[in-house]
Amino acid sequence: MDDDHELPKKSREVVLGLRKQDPVEDAEPINCAIPVKYEATECEAPAIHIDTSEHFVPEETYKDRDELIKWVKGQAEKLHFTVVTVRSDQGLVSGKPSFVLGCERGGAYRPSNYKAKKKVSIEERGSRKIGCPFRLRGYLPKSKEWNLTIVSGIHNHVLDKALEGHLVAGRLKPEEKEMVVEMTGNQIPPRNIMSTLKKRNPDSATSIKQLYNAKHRLKLAARGPRSEMQQLLKCLEENNYYFEVRTVGESDTIQDLFFAHRKSIELFNTFSDVLLMDSTYKTNRYKMPLFEIVGCTSTNKTFGLGFAFLSNEKHDNFVWALQQVQQLLVDENSAPKVIVTDRDAALMSAIPDVFPNATPLVCRFHVKKNVSARCSVLCKIKHGEEEKQGDVVKNIMSQFYEVLNSPTEEAYSEAVLKFRTVCERWPRFYNYVKKTVLDTDEKKVVSAWTNRVMHFGNTTTNRAESSHAVLKKYLLDTNGDFVKVWGAIHDMLVNQHTEIQATFGISLSLQEHRYDDNPMYNLVVYKVSRTALGYIHEEAKRAEEVGMDSKKCGCVLQRTHGLPCACVLAKKIRHNRPIRLDEINNHWKKLVFNDREDVEQQVDDYSCLAEWNAIQERLRTVDVPMKIQIREQLRQIAFPQSTSLKPPVVVGKNKGVKRKGACGESSMTRSPSYWEHVEVQFPPSQSSQATPSSSKQKGARTGKVNPIEDRHIPFLDAMPLFMHSHIEDIVDVDGDGFCGFRVIALDTRNNQADYELIRLNLQKELSKHKDEYLTIFGSMERYQYLYDAFFPPTRRSSRRMAPREKWLTFPDMGHIIASYFNKVVVLLTKSERSGASETFFPLRGTPPQDPDSKILCIGGVPDHFVYVKLKQHCPLPPTCKTWTKYCTQEASSWQSSFVDRQADFVALMDNEKGAVVPRRKLQKGDSKECPIDCL
């Protein structure tokens, strides 16, 4: 038997490793030179006694208390344990300053009543306190030199081999805290901060968890007792931002928020001719879209004018945001002349309401990409034809580009005729282009009209898209609140304004050598931006071919950029005359942030003395409740950081397994557009390849792509083809036989699990208006069948499916749903097996002011119901004939708001061919209303 088995039966002293006379700093490791004594019995673990007394005998005296404590902690770190202050007396009462130091594992655990936000089970909790007896006492005698007494140098635990994991040893030093504050303010990730700490101090024992805790404490210290909205308004006020907030009704919850930087406002009033607008997503924890308005300077730099967090991307929200932009104008006559957007119907309809004199343009880049994607999908050659698919798409798109680039209306008409001839074999594609571009947006995207306005080369929203990408480099993640997002925007704007100022300085001080020996530029160098000189230089090259013929020149640069065109420059070159400053648009001459000299003179115009006198007079005459209300409003203006506003409710995470290919919660990667999916399936170079390969688009992170038919929207093929562009998303629900009721619960209660409550409410509606529904259904048997359908089933199938008599059926239940929820219920489908696409209005009651916001669309797919999210102002199916016959007089006005949209639906349905799925023959036991099977 091994001798070690005899160890627990007796006590002995074990001295490990090194000689006692070896110096501490040479010990490897140092704690191996410490006498270790084990005492144990047969039933107990060995007791540990480690004596470290000899390492805490100071070789010199200390007049400073902190220096002595620093030396003690340094000795403890060499021995791989940490020391904490147990008790400290400054001597203010006793007159004898002293302190007591102990091991961090000394004392006993004392449970507290603090309830942590994160629930931790009792089994997972623990304590470092094991009653370690190590104690040192420091005191200051009359000699004014601190003495250190070893009360106990014994440890009852094994000393570690490293300090990582010890909270006290990992505390940040004062200089490290300053570095963390600075690097955190510069949006540096914690992992990079951790690397910097390790590089500066390789012996640092700080862990990444302690670093996150330090960052959190810094955030709390900066915010103090203020709420999120109070901190946000404080930051906006301190940094001279213009901001405006709109709440939900009479509550304090934020609905929309707009803010703009002071220097951005100055740039806007200097360069107000062109604005570009677009929304970006995945920026904040509230899932609110960030609506961004940008402009361009004379040096071709983009500046962010305003930022708006919107609760919805509807007409009313965009009108409110644009009204805030209008408030920033110093001179009403300097309103924007050109506004470029994408094809967002709500935004396009809001622009004329706020800026009626502005010319709206549609992004040509997105128009080209969307048409190209549709062409790749719809313009397919038949089997056996000699043409290649890539050549067909290339030929059609080249003709479409000629339509867009038509310089005159006559050329446009001819190009459209040629385009229609080329697309004769694919009428569905031509009808799509005609409906979405040629009939609606021709004056917003075709050169024959866009070249008539001064847009300074801005015919796409690429500037806004680039601004989104730059902002997301500052954001780092999508889980931030309003304060964090504002901080990222502020940092971006500060750097942006610095870069713009630098370009102004370069234009005022730098002359390019290509203009040295050319007298044509003598009067404009240092007076206009280098960007304008570059445009003129390129146009001068074209003058060699065009000459002085204005018809051949076209004079496009003069109309769109306000610069001399080729025919004018040809005359300058021929007569050796310089370009005059009055021949260049003022936009290119502005090389400062604020060129308005009358701004300072208008300060007196904003005096509020008259209003203030009126407020004081009203305070003397009104009653106490009104005085309190006036005082509260004035307090909100004077002290915005004391606001009672609340941020929106954070969108909760959905339960269940994440879909494959879905981006993470904190991912800021934008969702790929439809045309990006198409280009992956139909790359531009496939005509020259036997096997199509995936093409990589610059800036498009498509990742793993589903087949093109579903466009990453499930069940899209079950909807009419002409409605695909009007569908924002389709949400699937559980297919257990109650899928129809689950769709209603998802729309009305945002939780499909509440479907039983929906069934109960519909049953109450049916019983409350029994006589009315008896007239509609025509018989008591049909009424009783529907009434019983809302009762919970007494049995379930082996697959937990609801029996057929409990399913949602159309058209009868459509009237019940619309009447109870006071909504427009739309059944959208292209399968006769699911019934016909119809619209159901409430049978009674007057419509609200905005009936478009009261639409519930239920998608009927083979064997299932899904929740369809429609875009605004989209076509709607015709009205159910039963509603027209039995609705009340006051409810008849519901349909008037949707007549045009229903006419569009009928016309588009007539044009669509081959979209109807053959009707399934009724089997024995099927009900006549053709319910949706949920198999």
JSON list of N, CA, C and O in Angstrom, two decimals, residues 371 392-406 411-423 429 438:
[
{"chain": "A", "resi": 371, "resn": "VAL", "atom": "N", "xyz": [-36.51, 46.50, -62.68]},
{"chain": "A", "resi": 371, "resn": "VAL", "atom": "CA", "xyz": [-36.95, 46.07, -64.01]},
{"chain": "A", "resi": 371, "resn": "VAL", "atom": "C", "xyz": [-36.06, 44.94, -64.52]},
{"chain": "A", "resi": 371, "resn": "VAL", "atom": "O", "xyz": [-36.53, 43.98, -65.13]},
{"chain": "A", "resi": 392, "resn": "VAL", "atom": "N", "xyz": [-31.29, 37.44, -74.44]},
{"chain": "A", "resi": 392, "resn": "VAL", "atom": "CA", "xyz": [-32.64, 38.02, -74.46]},
{"chain": "A", "resi": 392, "resn": "VAL", "atom": "C", "xyz": [-32.76, 39.12, -73.42]},
{"chain": "A", "resi": 392, "resn": "VAL", "atom": "O", "xyz": [-33.26, 40.23, -73.71]},
{"chain": "A", "resi": 393, "resn": "VAL", "atom": "N", "xyz": [-32.31, 38.85, -72.20]},
{"chain": "A", "resi": 393, "resn": "VAL", "atom": "CA", "xyz": [-32.39, 39.85, -71.13]},
{"chain": "A", "resi": 393, "resn": "VAL", "atom": "C", "xyz": [-31.55, 41.07, -71.48]},
{"chain": "A", "resi": 393, "resn": "VAL", "atom": "O", "xyz": [-31.97, 42.22, -71.28]},
{"chain": "A", "resi": 394, "resn": "LYS", "atom": "N", "xyz": [-30.36, 40.83, -72.02]},
{"chain": "A", "resi": 394, "resn": "LYS", "atom": "CA", "xyz": [-29.48, 41.95, -72.39]},
{"chain": "A", "resi": 394, "resn": "LYS", "atom": "C", "xyz": [-30.11, 42.82, -73.46]},
{"chain": "A", "resi": 394, "resn": "LYS", "atom": "O", "xyz": [-30.03, 44.06, -73.40]},
{"chain": "A", "resi": 395, "resn": "ASN", "atom": "N", "xyz": [-30.76, 42.22, -74.45]},
{"chain": "A", "resi": 395, "resn": "ASN", "atom": "CA", "xyz": [-31.39, 42.98, -75.53]},
{"chain": "A", "resi": 395, "resn": "ASN", "atom": "C", "xyz": [-32.55, 43.81, -75.01]},
{"chain": "A", "resi": 395, "resn": "ASN", "atom": "O", "xyz": [-32.72, 44.99, -75.35]},
{"chain": "A", "resi": 396, "resn": "ILE", "atom": "N", "xyz": [-33.39, 43.20, -74.14]},
{"chain": "A", "resi": 396, "resn": "ILE", "atom": "CA", "xyz": [-34.55, 43.92, -73.61]},
{"chain": "A", "resi": 396, "resn": "ILE", "atom": "C", "xyz": [-34.10, 45.08, -72.72]},
{"chain": "A", "resi": 396, "resn": "ILE", "atom": "O", "xyz": [-34.64, 46.20, -72.81]},
{"chain": "A", "resi": 397, "resn": "MET", "atom": "N", "xyz": [-33.12, 44.84, -71.87]},
{"chain": "A", "resi": 397, "resn": "MET", "atom": "CA", "xyz": [-32.69, 45.89, -70.94]},
{"chain": "A", "resi": 397, "resn": "MET", "atom": "C", "xyz": [-31.98, 47.02, -71.66]},
{"chain": "A", "resi": 397, "resn": "MET", "atom": "O", "xyz": [-32.10, 48.19, -71.27]},
{"chain": "A", "resi": 398, "resn": "SER", "atom": "N", "xyz": [-31.24, 46.72, -72.72]},
{"chain": "A", "resi": 398, "resn": "SER", "atom": "CA", "xyz": [-30.60, 47.80, -73.48]},
{"chain": "A", "resi": 398, "resn": "SER", "atom": "C", "xyz": [-31.65, 48.71, -74.11]},
{"chain": "A", "resi": 398, "resn": "SER", "atom": "O", "xyz": [-31.48, 49.94, -74.16]},
{"chain": "A", "resi": 399, "resn": "GLN", "atom": "N", "xyz": [-32.76, 48.12, -74.54]},
{"chain": "A", "resi": 399, "resn": "GLN", "atom": "CA", "xyz": [-33.83, 48.93, -75.10]},
{"chain": "A", "resi": 399, "resn": "GLN", "atom": "C", "xyz": [-34.54, 49.73, -74.00]},
{"chain": "A", "resi": 399, "resn": "GLN", "atom": "O", "xyz": [-34.94, 50.88, -74.22]},
{"chain": "A", "resi": 400, "resn": "PHE", "atom": "N", "xyz": [-34.65, 49.14, -72.80]},
{"chain": "A", "resi": 400, "resn": "PHE", "atom": "CA", "xyz": [-35.26, 49.88, -71.69]},
{"chain": "A", "resi": 400, "resn": "PHE", "atom": "C", "xyz": [-34.38, 51.05, -71.26]},
{"chain": "A", "resi": 400, "resn": "PHE", "atom": "O", "xyz": [-34.88, 52.12, -70.93]},
{"chain": "A", "resi": 401, "resn": "TYR", "atom": "N", "xyz": [-33.06, 50.87, -71.30]},
{"chain": "A", "resi": 401, "resn": "TYR", "atom": "CA", "xyz": [-32.16, 51.96, -70.97]},
{"chain": "A", "resi": 401, "resn": "TYR", "atom": "C", "xyz": [-32.28, 53.10, -71.97]},
{"chain": "A", "resi": 401, "resn": "TYR", "atom": "O", "xyz": [-32.17, 54.28, -71.61]},
{"chain": "A", "resi": 402, "resn": "GLU", "atom": "N", "xyz": [-32.54, 52.77, -73.21]},
{"chain": "A", "resi": 402, "resn": "GLU", "atom": "CA", "xyz": [-32.77, 53.82, -74.21]},
{"chain": "A", "resi": 402, "resn": "GLU", "atom": "C", "xyz": [-34.03, 54.61, -73.89]},
{"chain": "A", "resi": 402, "resn": "GLU", "atom": "O", "xyz": [-34.09, 55.82, -74.12]},
{"chain": "A", "resi": 403, "resn": "VAL", "atom": "N", "xyz": [-35.03, 53.91, -73.33]},
{"chain": "A", "resi": 403, "resn": "VAL", "atom": "CA", "xyz": [-36.25, 54.62, -72.92]},
{"chain": "A", "resi": 403, "resn": "VAL", "atom": "C", "xyz": [-35.93, 55.60, -71.80]},
{"chain": "A", "resi": 403, "resn": "VAL", "atom": "O", "xyz": [-36.36, 56.77, -71.83]},
{"chain": "A", "resi": 404, "resn": "LEU", "atom": "N", "xyz": [-35.17, 55.15, -70.81]},
{"chain": "A", "resi": 404, "resn": "LEU", "atom": "CA", "xyz": [-34.84, 56.04, -69.68]},
{"chain": "A", "resi": 404, "resn": "LEU", "atom": "C", "xyz": [-33.95, 57.19, -70.11]},
{"chain": "A", "resi": 404, "resn": "LEU", "atom": "O", "xyz": [-34.08, 58.31, -69.59]},
{"chain": "A", "resi": 405, "resn": "ASN", "atom": "N", "xyz": [-33.04, 56.96, -71.05]},
{"chain": "A", "resi": 405, "resn": "ASN", "atom": "CA", "xyz": [-32.08, 57.99, -71.46]},
{"chain": "A", "resi": 405, "resn": "ASN", "atom": "C", "xyz": [-32.57, 58.83, -72.62]},
{"chain": "A", "resi": 405, "resn": "ASN", "atom": "O", "xyz": [-31.76, 59.56, -73.22]},
{"chain": "A", "resi": 406, "resn": "SER", "atom": "N", "xyz": [-33.84, 58.74, -72.95]},
{"chain": "A", "resi": 406, "resn": "SER", "atom": "CA", "xyz": [-34.36, 59.52, -74.07]},
{"chain": "A", "resi": 406, "resn": "SER", "atom": "C", "xyz": [-34.19, 61.01, -73.79]},
{"chain": "A", "resi": 406, "resn": "SER", "atom": "O", "xyz": [-34.70, 61.52, -72.79]},
{"chain": "A", "resi": 411, "resn": "ALA", "atom": "N", "xyz": [-38.13, 61.45, -78.80]},
{"chain": "A", "resi": 411, "resn": "ALA", "atom": "CA", "xyz": [-37.27, 60.27, -78.72]},
{"chain": "A", "resi": 411, "resn": "ALA", "atom": "C", "xyz": [-37.83, 59.26, -77.73]},
{"chain": "A", "resi": 411, "resn": "ALA", "atom": "O", "xyz": [-37.70, 58.04, -77.93]},
{"chain": "A", "resi": 412, "resn": "TYR", "atom": "N", "xyz": [-38.47, 59.75, -76.68]},
{"chain": "A", "resi": 412, "resn": "TYR", "atom": "CA", "xyz": [-39.07, 58.86, -75.69]},
{"chain": "A", "resi": 412, "resn": "TYR", "atom": "C", "xyz": [-40.21, 58.05, -76.31]},
{"chain": "A", "resi": 412, "resn": "TYR", "atom": "O", "xyz": [-40.31, 56.83, -76.10]},
{"chain": "A", "resi": 413, "resn": "SER", "atom": "N", "xyz": [-41.05, 58.70, -77.07]},
{"chain": "A", "resi": 413, "resn": "SER", "atom": "CA", "xyz": [-42.18, 57.99, -77.71]},
{"chain": "A", "resi": 413, "resn": "SER", "atom": "C", "xyz": [-41.67, 56.91, -78.66]},
{"chain": "A", "resi": 413, "resn": "SER", "atom": "O", "xyz": [-42.20, 55.79, -78.69]},
{"chain": "A", "resi": 414, "resn": "GLU", "atom": "N", "xyz": [-40.64, 57.24, -79.44]},
{"chain": "A", "resi": 414, "resn": "GLU", "atom": "CA", "xyz": [-40.09, 56.24, -80.35]},
{"chain": "A", "resi": 414, "resn": "GLU", "atom": "C", "xyz": [-39.45, 55.08, -79.60]},
{"chain": "A", "resi": 414, "resn": "GLU", "atom": "O", "xyz": [-39.60, 53.91, -79.98]},
{"chain": "A", "resi": 415, "resn": "ALA", "atom": "N", "xyz": [-38.75, 55.39, -78.51]},
{"chain": "A", "resi": 415, "resn": "ALA", "atom": "CA", "xyz": [-38.09, 54.34, -77.73]},
{"chain": "A", "resi": 415, "resn": "ALA", "atom": "C", "xyz": [-39.13, 53.42, -77.08]},
{"chain": "A", "resi": 415, "resn": "ALA", "atom": "O", "xyz": [-38.91, 52.20, -76.99]},
{"chain": "A", "resi": 416, "resn": "VAL", "atom": "N", "xyz": [-40.26, 53.98, -76.64]},
{"chain": "A", "resi": 416, "resn": "VAL", "atom": "CA", "xyz": [-41.31, 53.15, -76.04]},
{"chain": "A", "resi": 416, "resn": "VAL", "atom": "C", "xyz": [-41.90, 52.20, -77.07]},
{"chain": "A", "resi": 416, "resn": "VAL", "atom": "O", "xyz": [-42.17, 51.02, -76.78]},
{"chain": "A", "resi": 417, "resn": "LEU", "atom": "N", "xyz": [-42.10, 52.69, -78.30]},
{"chain": "A", "resi": 417, "resn": "LEU", "atom": "CA", "xyz": [-42.63, 51.82, -79.36]},
{"chain": "A", "resi": 417, "resn": "LEU", "atom": "C", "xyz": [-41.67, 50.67, -79.64]},
{"chain": "A", "resi": 417, "resn": "LEU", "atom": "O", "xyz": [-42.09, 49.52, -79.80]},
{"chain": "A", "resi": 418, "resn": "LYS", "atom": "N", "xyz": [-40.37, 50.96, -79.70]},
{"chain": "A", "resi": 418, "resn": "LYS", "atom": "CA", "xyz": [-39.39, 49.90, -79.93]},
{"chain": "A", "resi": 418, "resn": "LYS", "atom": "C", "xyz": [-39.36, 48.92, -78.75]},
{"chain": "A", "resi": 418, "resn": "LYS", "atom": "O", "xyz": [-39.26, 47.70, -78.95]},
{"chain": "A", "resi": 419, "resn": "PHE", "atom": "N", "xyz": [-39.47, 49.45, -77.56]},
{"chain": "A", "resi": 419, "resn": "PHE", "atom": "CA", "xyz": [-39.46, 48.60, -76.37]},
{"chain": "A", "resi": 419, "resn": "PHE", "atom": "C", "xyz": [-40.68, 47.68, -76.36]},
{"chain": "A", "resi": 419, "resn": "PHE", "atom": "O", "xyz": [-40.57, 46.49, -76.02]},
{"chain": "A", "resi": 420, "resn": "ARG", "atom": "N", "xyz": [-41.84, 48.21, -76.74]},
{"chain": "A", "resi": 420, "resn": "ARG", "atom": "CA", "xyz": [-43.04, 47.38, -76.78]},
{"chain": "A", "resi": 420, "resn": "ARG", "atom": "C", "xyz": [-42.93, 46.29, -77.84]},
{"chain": "A", "resi": 420, "resn": "ARG", "atom": "O", "xyz": [-43.38, 45.16, -77.64]},
{"chain": "A", "resi": 421, "resn": "THR", "atom": "N", "xyz": [-42.27, 46.63, -78.95]},
{"chain": "A", "resi": 421, "resn": "THR", "atom": "CA", "xyz": [-42.07, 45.63, -80.00]},
{"chain": "A", "resi": 421, "resn": "THR", "atom": "C", "xyz": [-41.16, 44.50, -79.52]},
{"chain": "A", "resi": 421, "resn": "THR", "atom": "O", "xyz": [-41.41, 43.32, -79.78]},
{"chain": "A", "resi": 422, "resn": "VAL", "atom": "N", "xyz": [-40.10, 44.88, -78.81]},
{"chain": "A", "resi": 422, "resn": "VAL", "atom": "CA", "xyz": [-39.18, 43.87, -78.30]},
{"chain": "A", "resi": 422, "resn": "VAL", "atom": "C", "xyz": [-39.85, 42.96, -77.29]},
{"chain": "A", "resi": 422, "resn": "VAL", "atom": "O", "xyz": [-39.52, 41.77, -77.19]},
{"chain": "A", "resi": 423, "resn": "CYS", "atom": "N", "xyz": [-40.82, 43.50, -76.52]},
{"chain": "A", "resi": 423, "resn": "CYS", "atom": "CA", "xyz": [-41.46, 42.74, -75.44]},
{"chain": "A", "resi": 423, "resn": "CYS", "atom": "C", "xyz": [-42.78, 42.08, -75.86]},
{"chain": "A", "resi": 423, "resn": "CYS", "atom": "O", "xyz": [-43.57, 41.69, -75.00]},
{"chain": "A", "resi": 429, "resn": "PHE", "atom": "N", "xyz": [-44.38, 41.06, -68.65]},
{"chain": "A", "resi": 429, "resn": "PHE", "atom": "CA", "xyz": [-43.27, 41.94, -68.30]},
{"chain": "A", "resi": 429, "resn": "PHE", "atom": "C", "xyz": [-43.54, 43.37, -68.78]},
{"chain": "A", "resi": 429, "resn": "PHE", "atom": "O", "xyz": [-43.30, 44.33, -68.05]},
{"chain": "A", "resi": 438, "resn": "LEU", "atom": "N", "xyz": [-43.68, 53.51, -66.84]},
{"chain": "A", "resi": 438, "resn": "LEU", "atom": "CA", "xyz": [-44.03, 54.34, -67.98]},
{"chain": "A", "resi": 438, "resn": "LEU", "atom": "C", "xyz": [-45.29, 55.17, -67.74]},
{"chain": "A", "resi": 438, "resn": "LEU", "atom": "O", "xyz": [-45.36, 56.32, -68.19]}
]
